[in-house]
PDB file of C-alpha atoms in Angstrom:
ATOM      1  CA  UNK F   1       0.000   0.000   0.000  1.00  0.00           C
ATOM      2  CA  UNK F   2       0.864   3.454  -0.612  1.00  0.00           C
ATOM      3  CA  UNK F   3       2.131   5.769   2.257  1.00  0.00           C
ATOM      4  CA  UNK F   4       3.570   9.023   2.436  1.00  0.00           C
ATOM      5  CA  UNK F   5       4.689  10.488   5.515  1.00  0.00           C
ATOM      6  CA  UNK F   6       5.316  14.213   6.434  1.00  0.00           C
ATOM      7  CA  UNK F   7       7.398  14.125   9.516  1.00  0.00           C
ATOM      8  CA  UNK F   8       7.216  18.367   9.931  1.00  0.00           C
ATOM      9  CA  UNK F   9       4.116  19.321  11.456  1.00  0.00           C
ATOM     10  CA  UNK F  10       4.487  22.295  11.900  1.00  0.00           C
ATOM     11  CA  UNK F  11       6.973  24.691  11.142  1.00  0.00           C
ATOM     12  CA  UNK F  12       7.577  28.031  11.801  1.00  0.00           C
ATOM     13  CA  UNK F  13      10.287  30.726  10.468  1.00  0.00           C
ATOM     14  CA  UNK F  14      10.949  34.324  10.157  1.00  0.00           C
ATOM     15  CA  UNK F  15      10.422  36.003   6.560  1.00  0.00           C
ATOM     16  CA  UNK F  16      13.569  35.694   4.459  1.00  0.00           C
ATOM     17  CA  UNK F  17      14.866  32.092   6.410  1.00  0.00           C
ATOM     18  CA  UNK F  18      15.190  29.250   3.942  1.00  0.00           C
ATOM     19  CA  UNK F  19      12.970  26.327   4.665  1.00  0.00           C
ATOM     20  CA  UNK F  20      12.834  23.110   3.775  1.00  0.00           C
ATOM     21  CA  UNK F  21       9.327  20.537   3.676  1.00  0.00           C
ATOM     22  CA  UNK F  22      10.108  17.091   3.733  1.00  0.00           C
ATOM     23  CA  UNK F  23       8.252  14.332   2.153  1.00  0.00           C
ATOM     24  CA  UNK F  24       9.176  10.225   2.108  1.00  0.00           C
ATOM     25  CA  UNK F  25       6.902   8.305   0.051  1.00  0.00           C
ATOM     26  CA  UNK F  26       6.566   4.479  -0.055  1.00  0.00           C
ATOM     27  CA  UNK F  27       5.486   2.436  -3.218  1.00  0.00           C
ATOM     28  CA  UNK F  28       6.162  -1.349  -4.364  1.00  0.00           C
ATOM     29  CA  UNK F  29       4.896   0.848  -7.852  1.00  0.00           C
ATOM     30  CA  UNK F  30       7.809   1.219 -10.497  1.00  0.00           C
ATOM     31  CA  UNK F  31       5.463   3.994 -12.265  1.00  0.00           C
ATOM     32  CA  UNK F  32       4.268   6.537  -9.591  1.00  0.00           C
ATOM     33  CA  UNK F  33       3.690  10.484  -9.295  1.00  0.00           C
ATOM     34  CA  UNK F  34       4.123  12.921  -6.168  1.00  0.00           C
ATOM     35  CA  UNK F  35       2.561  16.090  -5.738  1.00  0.00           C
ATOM     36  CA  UNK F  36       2.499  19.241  -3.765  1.00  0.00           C
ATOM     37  CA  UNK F  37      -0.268  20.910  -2.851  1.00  0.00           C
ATOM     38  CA  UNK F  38      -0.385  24.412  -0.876  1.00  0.00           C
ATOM     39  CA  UNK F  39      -3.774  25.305   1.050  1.00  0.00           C
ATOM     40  CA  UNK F  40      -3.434  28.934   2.040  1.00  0.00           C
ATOM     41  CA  UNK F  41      -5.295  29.967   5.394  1.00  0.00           C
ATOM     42  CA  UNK F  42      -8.390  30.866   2.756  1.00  0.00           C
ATOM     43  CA  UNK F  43      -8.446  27.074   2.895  1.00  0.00           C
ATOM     44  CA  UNK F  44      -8.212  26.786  -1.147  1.00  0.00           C
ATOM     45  CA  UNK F  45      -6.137  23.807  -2.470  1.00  0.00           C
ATOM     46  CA  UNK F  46      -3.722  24.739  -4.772  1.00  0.00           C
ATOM     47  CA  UNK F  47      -1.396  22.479  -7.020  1.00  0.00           C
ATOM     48  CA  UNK F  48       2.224  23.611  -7.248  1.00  0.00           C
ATOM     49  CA  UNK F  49       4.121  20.518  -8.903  1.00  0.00           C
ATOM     50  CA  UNK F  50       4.080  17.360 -10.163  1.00  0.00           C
ATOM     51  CA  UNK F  51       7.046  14.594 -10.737  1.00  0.00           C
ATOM     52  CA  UNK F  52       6.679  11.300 -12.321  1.00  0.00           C
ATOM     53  CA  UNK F  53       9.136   8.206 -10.772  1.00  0.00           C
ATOM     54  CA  UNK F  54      11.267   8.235 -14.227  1.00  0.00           C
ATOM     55  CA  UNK F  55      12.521  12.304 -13.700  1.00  0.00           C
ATOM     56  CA  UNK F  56      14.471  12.502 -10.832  1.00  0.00           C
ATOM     57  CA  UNK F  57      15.710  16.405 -12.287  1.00  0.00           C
ATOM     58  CA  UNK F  58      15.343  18.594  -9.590  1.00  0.00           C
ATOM     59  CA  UNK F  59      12.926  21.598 -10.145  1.00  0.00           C
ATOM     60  CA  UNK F  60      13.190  25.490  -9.407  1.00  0.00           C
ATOM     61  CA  UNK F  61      10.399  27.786  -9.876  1.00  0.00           C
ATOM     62  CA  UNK F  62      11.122  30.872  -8.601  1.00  0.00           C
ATOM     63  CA  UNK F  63      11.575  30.954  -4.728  1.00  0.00           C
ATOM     64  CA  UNK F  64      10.657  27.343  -4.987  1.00  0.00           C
ATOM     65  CA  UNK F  65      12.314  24.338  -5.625  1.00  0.00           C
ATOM     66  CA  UNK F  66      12.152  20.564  -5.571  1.00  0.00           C
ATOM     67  CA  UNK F  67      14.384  17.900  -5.054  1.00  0.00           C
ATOM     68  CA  UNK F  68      13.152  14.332  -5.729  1.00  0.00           C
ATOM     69  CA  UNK F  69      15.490  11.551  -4.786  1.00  0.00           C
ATOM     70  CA  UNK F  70      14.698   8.245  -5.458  1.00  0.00           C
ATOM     71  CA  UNK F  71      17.554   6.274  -3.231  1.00  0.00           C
ATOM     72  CA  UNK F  72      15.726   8.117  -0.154  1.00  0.00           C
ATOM     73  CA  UNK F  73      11.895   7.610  -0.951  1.00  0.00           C
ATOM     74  CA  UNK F  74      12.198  11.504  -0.731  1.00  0.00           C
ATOM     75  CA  UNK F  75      10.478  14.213  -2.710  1.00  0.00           C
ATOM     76  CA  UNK F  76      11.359  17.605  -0.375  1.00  0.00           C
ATOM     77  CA  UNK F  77      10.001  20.865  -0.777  1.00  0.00           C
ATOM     78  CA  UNK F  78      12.540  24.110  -0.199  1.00  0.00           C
ATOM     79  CA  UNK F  79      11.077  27.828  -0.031  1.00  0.00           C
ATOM     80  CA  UNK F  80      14.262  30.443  -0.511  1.00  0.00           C
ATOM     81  CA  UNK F  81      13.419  33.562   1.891  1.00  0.00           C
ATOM     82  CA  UNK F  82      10.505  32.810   2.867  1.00  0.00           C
ATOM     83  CA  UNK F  83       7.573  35.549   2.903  1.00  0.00           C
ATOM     84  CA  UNK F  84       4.446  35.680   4.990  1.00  0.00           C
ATOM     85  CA  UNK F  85       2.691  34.617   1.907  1.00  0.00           C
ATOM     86  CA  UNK F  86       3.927  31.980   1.915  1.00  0.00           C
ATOM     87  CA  UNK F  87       2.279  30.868   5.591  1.00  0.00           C
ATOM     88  CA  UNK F  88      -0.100  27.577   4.592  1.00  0.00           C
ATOM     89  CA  UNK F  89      -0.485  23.788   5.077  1.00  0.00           C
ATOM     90  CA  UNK F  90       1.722  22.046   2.584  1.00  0.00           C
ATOM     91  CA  UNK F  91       0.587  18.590   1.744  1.00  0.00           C
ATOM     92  CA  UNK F  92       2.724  16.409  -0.446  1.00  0.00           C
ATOM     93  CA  UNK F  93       0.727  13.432  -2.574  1.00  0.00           C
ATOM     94  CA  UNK F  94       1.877  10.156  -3.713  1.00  0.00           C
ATOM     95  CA  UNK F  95      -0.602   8.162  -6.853  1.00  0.00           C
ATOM     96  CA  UNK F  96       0.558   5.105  -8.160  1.00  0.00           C
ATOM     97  CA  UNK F  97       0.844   4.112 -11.860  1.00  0.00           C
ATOM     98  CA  UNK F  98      -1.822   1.511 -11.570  1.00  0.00           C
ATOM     99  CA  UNK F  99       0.446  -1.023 -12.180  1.00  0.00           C
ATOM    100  CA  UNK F 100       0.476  -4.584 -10.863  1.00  0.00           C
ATOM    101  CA  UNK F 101       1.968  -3.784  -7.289  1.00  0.00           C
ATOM    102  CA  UNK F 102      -0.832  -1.421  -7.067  1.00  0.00           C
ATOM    103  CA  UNK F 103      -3.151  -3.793  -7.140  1.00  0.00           C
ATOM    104  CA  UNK F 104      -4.268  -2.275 -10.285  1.00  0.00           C
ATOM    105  CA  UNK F 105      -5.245   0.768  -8.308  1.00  0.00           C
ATOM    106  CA  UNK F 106      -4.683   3.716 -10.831  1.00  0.00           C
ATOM    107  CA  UNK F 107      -6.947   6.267  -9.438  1.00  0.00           C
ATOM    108  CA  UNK F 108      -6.214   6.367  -5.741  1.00  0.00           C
ATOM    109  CA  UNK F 109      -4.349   9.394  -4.200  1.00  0.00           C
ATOM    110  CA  UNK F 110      -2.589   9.339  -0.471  1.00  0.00           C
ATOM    111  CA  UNK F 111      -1.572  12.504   0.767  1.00  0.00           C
ATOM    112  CA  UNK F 112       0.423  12.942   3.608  1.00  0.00           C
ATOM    113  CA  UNK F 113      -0.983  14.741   6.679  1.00  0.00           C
ATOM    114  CA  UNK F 114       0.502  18.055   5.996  1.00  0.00           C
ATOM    115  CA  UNK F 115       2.728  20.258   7.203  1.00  0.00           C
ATOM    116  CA  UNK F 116       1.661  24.300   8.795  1.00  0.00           C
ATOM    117  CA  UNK F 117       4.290  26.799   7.650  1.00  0.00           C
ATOM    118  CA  UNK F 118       3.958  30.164   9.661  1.00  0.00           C
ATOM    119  CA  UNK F 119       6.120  32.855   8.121  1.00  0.00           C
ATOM    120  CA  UNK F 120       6.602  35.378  10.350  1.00  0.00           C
ATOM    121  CA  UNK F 121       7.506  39.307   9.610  1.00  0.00           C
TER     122      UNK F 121
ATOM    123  CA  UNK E   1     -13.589  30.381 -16.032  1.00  0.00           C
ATOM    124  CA  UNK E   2     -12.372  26.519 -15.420  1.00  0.00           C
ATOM    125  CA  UNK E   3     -13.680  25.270 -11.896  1.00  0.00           C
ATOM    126  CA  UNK E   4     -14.953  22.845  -9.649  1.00  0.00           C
ATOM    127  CA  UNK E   5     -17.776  24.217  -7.471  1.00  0.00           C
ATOM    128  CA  UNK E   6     -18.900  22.710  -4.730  1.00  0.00           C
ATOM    129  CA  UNK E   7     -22.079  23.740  -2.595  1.00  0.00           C
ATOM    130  CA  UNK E   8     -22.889  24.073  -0.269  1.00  0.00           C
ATOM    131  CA  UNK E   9     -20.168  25.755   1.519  1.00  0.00           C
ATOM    132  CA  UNK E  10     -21.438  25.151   5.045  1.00  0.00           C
ATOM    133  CA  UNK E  11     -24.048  22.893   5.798  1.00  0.00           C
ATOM    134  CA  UNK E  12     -24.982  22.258   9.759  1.00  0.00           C
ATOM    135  CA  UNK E  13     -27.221  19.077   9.842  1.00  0.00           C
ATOM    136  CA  UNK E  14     -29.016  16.622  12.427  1.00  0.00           C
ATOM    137  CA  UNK E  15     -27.843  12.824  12.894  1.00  0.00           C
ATOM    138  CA  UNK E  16     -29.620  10.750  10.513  1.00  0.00           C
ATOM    139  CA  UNK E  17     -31.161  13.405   8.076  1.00  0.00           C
ATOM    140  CA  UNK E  18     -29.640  12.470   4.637  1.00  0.00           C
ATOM    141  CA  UNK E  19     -27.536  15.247   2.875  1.00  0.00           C
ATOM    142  CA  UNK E  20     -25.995  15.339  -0.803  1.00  0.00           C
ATOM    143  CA  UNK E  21     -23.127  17.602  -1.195  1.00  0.00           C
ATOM    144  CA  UNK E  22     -23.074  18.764  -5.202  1.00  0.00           C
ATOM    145  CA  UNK E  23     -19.599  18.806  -7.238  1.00  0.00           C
ATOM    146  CA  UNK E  24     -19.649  20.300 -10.615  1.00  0.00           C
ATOM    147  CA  UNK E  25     -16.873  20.551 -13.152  1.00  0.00           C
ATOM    148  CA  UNK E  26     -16.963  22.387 -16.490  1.00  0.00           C
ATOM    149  CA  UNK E  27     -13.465  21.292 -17.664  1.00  0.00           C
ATOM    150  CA  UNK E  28     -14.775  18.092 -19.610  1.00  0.00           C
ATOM    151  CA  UNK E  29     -12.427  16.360 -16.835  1.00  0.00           C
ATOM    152  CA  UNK E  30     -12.630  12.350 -17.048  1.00  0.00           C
ATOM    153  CA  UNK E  31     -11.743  11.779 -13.398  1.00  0.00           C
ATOM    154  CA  UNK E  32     -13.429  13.382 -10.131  1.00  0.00           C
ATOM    155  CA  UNK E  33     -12.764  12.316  -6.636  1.00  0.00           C
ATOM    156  CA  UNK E  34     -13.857  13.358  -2.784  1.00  0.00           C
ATOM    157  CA  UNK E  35     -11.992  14.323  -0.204  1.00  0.00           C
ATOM    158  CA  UNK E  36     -12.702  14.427   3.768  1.00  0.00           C
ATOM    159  CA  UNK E  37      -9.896  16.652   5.515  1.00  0.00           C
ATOM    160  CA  UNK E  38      -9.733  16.479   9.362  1.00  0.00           C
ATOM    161  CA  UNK E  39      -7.115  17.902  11.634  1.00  0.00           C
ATOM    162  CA  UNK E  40      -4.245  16.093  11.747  1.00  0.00           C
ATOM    163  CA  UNK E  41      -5.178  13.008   9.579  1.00  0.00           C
ATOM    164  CA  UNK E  42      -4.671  15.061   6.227  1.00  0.00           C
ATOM    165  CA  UNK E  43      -6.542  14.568   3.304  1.00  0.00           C
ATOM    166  CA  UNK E  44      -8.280  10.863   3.106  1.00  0.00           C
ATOM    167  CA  UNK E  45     -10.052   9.901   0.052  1.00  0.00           C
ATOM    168  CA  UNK E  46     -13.771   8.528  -0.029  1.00  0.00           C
ATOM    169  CA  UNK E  47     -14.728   7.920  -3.392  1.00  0.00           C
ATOM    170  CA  UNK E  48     -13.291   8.722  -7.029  1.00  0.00           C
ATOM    171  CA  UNK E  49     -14.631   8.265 -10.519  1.00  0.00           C
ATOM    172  CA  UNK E  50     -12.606   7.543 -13.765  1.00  0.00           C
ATOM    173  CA  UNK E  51     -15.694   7.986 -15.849  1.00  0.00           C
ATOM    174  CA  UNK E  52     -19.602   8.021 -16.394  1.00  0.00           C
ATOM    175  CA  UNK E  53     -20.934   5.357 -14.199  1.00  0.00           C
ATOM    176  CA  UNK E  54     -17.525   4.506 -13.245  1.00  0.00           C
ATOM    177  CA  UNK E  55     -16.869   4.528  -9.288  1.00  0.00           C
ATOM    178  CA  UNK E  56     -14.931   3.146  -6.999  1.00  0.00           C
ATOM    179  CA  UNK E  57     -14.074   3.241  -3.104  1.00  0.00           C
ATOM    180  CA  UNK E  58     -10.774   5.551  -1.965  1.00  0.00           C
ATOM    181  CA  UNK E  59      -9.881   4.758   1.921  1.00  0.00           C
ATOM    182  CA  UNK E  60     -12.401   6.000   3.835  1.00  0.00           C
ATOM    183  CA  UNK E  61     -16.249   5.512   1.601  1.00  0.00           C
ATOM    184  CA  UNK E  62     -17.924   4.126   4.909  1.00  0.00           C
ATOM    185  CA  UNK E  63     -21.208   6.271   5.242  1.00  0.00           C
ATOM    186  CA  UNK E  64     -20.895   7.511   2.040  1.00  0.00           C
ATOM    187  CA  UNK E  65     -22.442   6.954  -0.892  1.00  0.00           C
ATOM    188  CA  UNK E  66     -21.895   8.317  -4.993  1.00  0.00           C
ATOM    189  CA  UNK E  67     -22.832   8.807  -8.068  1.00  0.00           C
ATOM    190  CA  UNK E  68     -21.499   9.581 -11.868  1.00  0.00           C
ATOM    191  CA  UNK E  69     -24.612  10.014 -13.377  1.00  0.00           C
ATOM    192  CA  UNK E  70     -23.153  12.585 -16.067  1.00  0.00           C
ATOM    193  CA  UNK E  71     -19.437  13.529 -16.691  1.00  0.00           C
ATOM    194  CA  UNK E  72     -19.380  16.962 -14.954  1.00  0.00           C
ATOM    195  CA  UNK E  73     -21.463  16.581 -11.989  1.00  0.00           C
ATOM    196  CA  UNK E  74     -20.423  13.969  -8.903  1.00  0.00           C
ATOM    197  CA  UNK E  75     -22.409  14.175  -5.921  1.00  0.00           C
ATOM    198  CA  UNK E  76     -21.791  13.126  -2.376  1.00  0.00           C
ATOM    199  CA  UNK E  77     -24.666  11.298  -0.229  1.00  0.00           C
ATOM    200  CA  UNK E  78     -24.646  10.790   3.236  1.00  0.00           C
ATOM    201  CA  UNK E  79     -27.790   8.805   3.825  1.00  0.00           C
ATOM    202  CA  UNK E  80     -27.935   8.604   7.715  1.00  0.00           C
ATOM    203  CA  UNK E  81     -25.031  11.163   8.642  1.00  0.00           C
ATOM    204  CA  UNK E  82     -23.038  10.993  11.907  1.00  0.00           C
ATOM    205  CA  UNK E  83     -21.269  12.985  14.075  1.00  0.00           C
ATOM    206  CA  UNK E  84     -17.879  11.764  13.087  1.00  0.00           C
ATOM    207  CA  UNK E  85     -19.082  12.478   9.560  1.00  0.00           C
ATOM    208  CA  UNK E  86     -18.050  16.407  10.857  1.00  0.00           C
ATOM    209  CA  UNK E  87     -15.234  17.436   8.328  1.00  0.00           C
ATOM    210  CA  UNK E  88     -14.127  19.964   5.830  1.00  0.00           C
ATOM    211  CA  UNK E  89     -14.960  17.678   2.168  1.00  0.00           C
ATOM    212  CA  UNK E  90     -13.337  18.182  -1.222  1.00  0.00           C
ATOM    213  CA  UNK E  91     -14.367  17.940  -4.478  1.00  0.00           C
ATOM    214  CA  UNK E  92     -11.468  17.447  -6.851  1.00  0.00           C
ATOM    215  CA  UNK E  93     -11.589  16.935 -10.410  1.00  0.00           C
ATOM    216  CA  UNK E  94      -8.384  15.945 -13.023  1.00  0.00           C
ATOM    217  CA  UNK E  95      -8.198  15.574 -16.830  1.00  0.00           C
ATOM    218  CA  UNK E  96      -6.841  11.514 -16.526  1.00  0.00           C
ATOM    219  CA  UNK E  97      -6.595  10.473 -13.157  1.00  0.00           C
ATOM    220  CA  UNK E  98      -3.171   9.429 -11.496  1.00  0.00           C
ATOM    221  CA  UNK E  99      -0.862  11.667 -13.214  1.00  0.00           C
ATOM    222  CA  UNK E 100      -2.568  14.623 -14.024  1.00  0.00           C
ATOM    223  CA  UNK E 101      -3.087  17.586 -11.568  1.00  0.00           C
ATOM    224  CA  UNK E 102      -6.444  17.719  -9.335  1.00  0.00           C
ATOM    225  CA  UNK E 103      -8.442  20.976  -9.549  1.00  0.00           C
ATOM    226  CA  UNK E 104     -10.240  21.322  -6.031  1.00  0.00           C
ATOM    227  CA  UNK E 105     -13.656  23.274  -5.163  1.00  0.00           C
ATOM    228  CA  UNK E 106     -13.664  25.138  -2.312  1.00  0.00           C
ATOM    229  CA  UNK E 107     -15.004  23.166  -0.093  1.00  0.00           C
ATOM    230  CA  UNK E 108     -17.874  22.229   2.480  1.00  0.00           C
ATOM    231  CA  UNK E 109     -18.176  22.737   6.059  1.00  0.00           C
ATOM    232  CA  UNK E 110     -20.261  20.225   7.284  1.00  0.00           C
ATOM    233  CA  UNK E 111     -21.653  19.804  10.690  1.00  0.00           C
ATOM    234  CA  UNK E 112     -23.484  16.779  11.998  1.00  0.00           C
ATOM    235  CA  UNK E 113     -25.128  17.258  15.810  1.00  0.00           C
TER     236      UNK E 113
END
């Protein structure tokens, strides 16, 4: 069964620290992809990224970037000076490829349990 | 403008009086799913849909019940609710299912005394 864990449950830092948002995954899937998700104190979901298992490349958008490491299960989340914007739940998502380890589950989604970023001024 | 909407956005209800939450999508999306979110167990699936008549549990569809009647529209029954049914719920819609971005509605509130 699919599992991701999000150790960080809360986290807070003053505006301008670098923080990082960890996420371990587990999968018996060879085809999988992992999310991030951002929920704002508005309480909106918003996507941010996607990664499929075959591209470990690590991704920078912005303040944001990504670093997906397969070795470690690991698919962690850093925010370069940080703003109070920024201040939300971040909730990382594993889906598998629907492949035979899944059970032929293709559709199912496991989030982790989140993790509350305050950014303070 | 692309969406998922939800409604309503709060609901307060007795034990037992069956509710339907309404999801709506109007991005021709194949896949729709629902979402309970309760504090610190994350988001848990109930239900998803891959297609028209096409449904199928997530991990938590006790209590709940669905439909995919059309292609845009997924709605969420609770036929006797419960207290422990209180949670913030999701709709979430995608264009193919497991790899492919979910779009979220706002949310409902609901409340079951």
């Amino acid at each position: 069964a699919q599992k991701v864990t999000q150790a960080q449950t809360e986290i807070s830092v003053v505006e301008k620290e670098d923080v990082t948002l960890d996420c371990v995954y587990e999968t018996r899937d060879t085809t999988y992809y992992l999310f991030w998700y951002k929920q704002p104190p508005s309480g909106e979901l918003v996507f941010l990224i996607r990664r499929n298992s075959f591209d470990e490349q690590n991704e920078i958008s912005g303040r944001y970037s990504w670093n997906f490491q397969k070795s470690t299960s690991s698919f962690n989340f850093t925010i370069t000076a940080s703003q109070v914007v920024d201040s939300a739940v971040y909730f990382c998502a594993l889906s598998e490829g629907g492949g035979v380890a899944s059970g032929g589950s293709n559709y199912k989604l496991t989030f982790g349990k989140g993790t509350l970023l305050t950014v303070n001024p | 403008e692309a969406q998922v909407t939800q409604n309503p956005r709060y609901l307060i209800t007795v034990t037992g009086k069956k509710l339907t939450v309404t999801c709506s999508q109007n991005m021709n999306h194949e896949y729709m799913s629902w979402y309970r979110q309760d504090p610190g167990l994350g988001l848990r699936q109930i239900y998803y849909s891959m297609n028209v008549e096409v449904t199928d549990k997530g991990d938590v569809p006790e209590g709940y019940k669905v439909s995919r009647k059309e292609k845009r529209n997924f709605p969420l029954i609770l036929e006797s609710p419960s207290p422990n049914q209180t949670s913030l719920y999701f709709c979430a819609s995608s264009l193919a299912g497991y790899n492919s971005p979910l779009h979220f509605g706002n949310g409902t509130r609901l409340t079951v005394t």
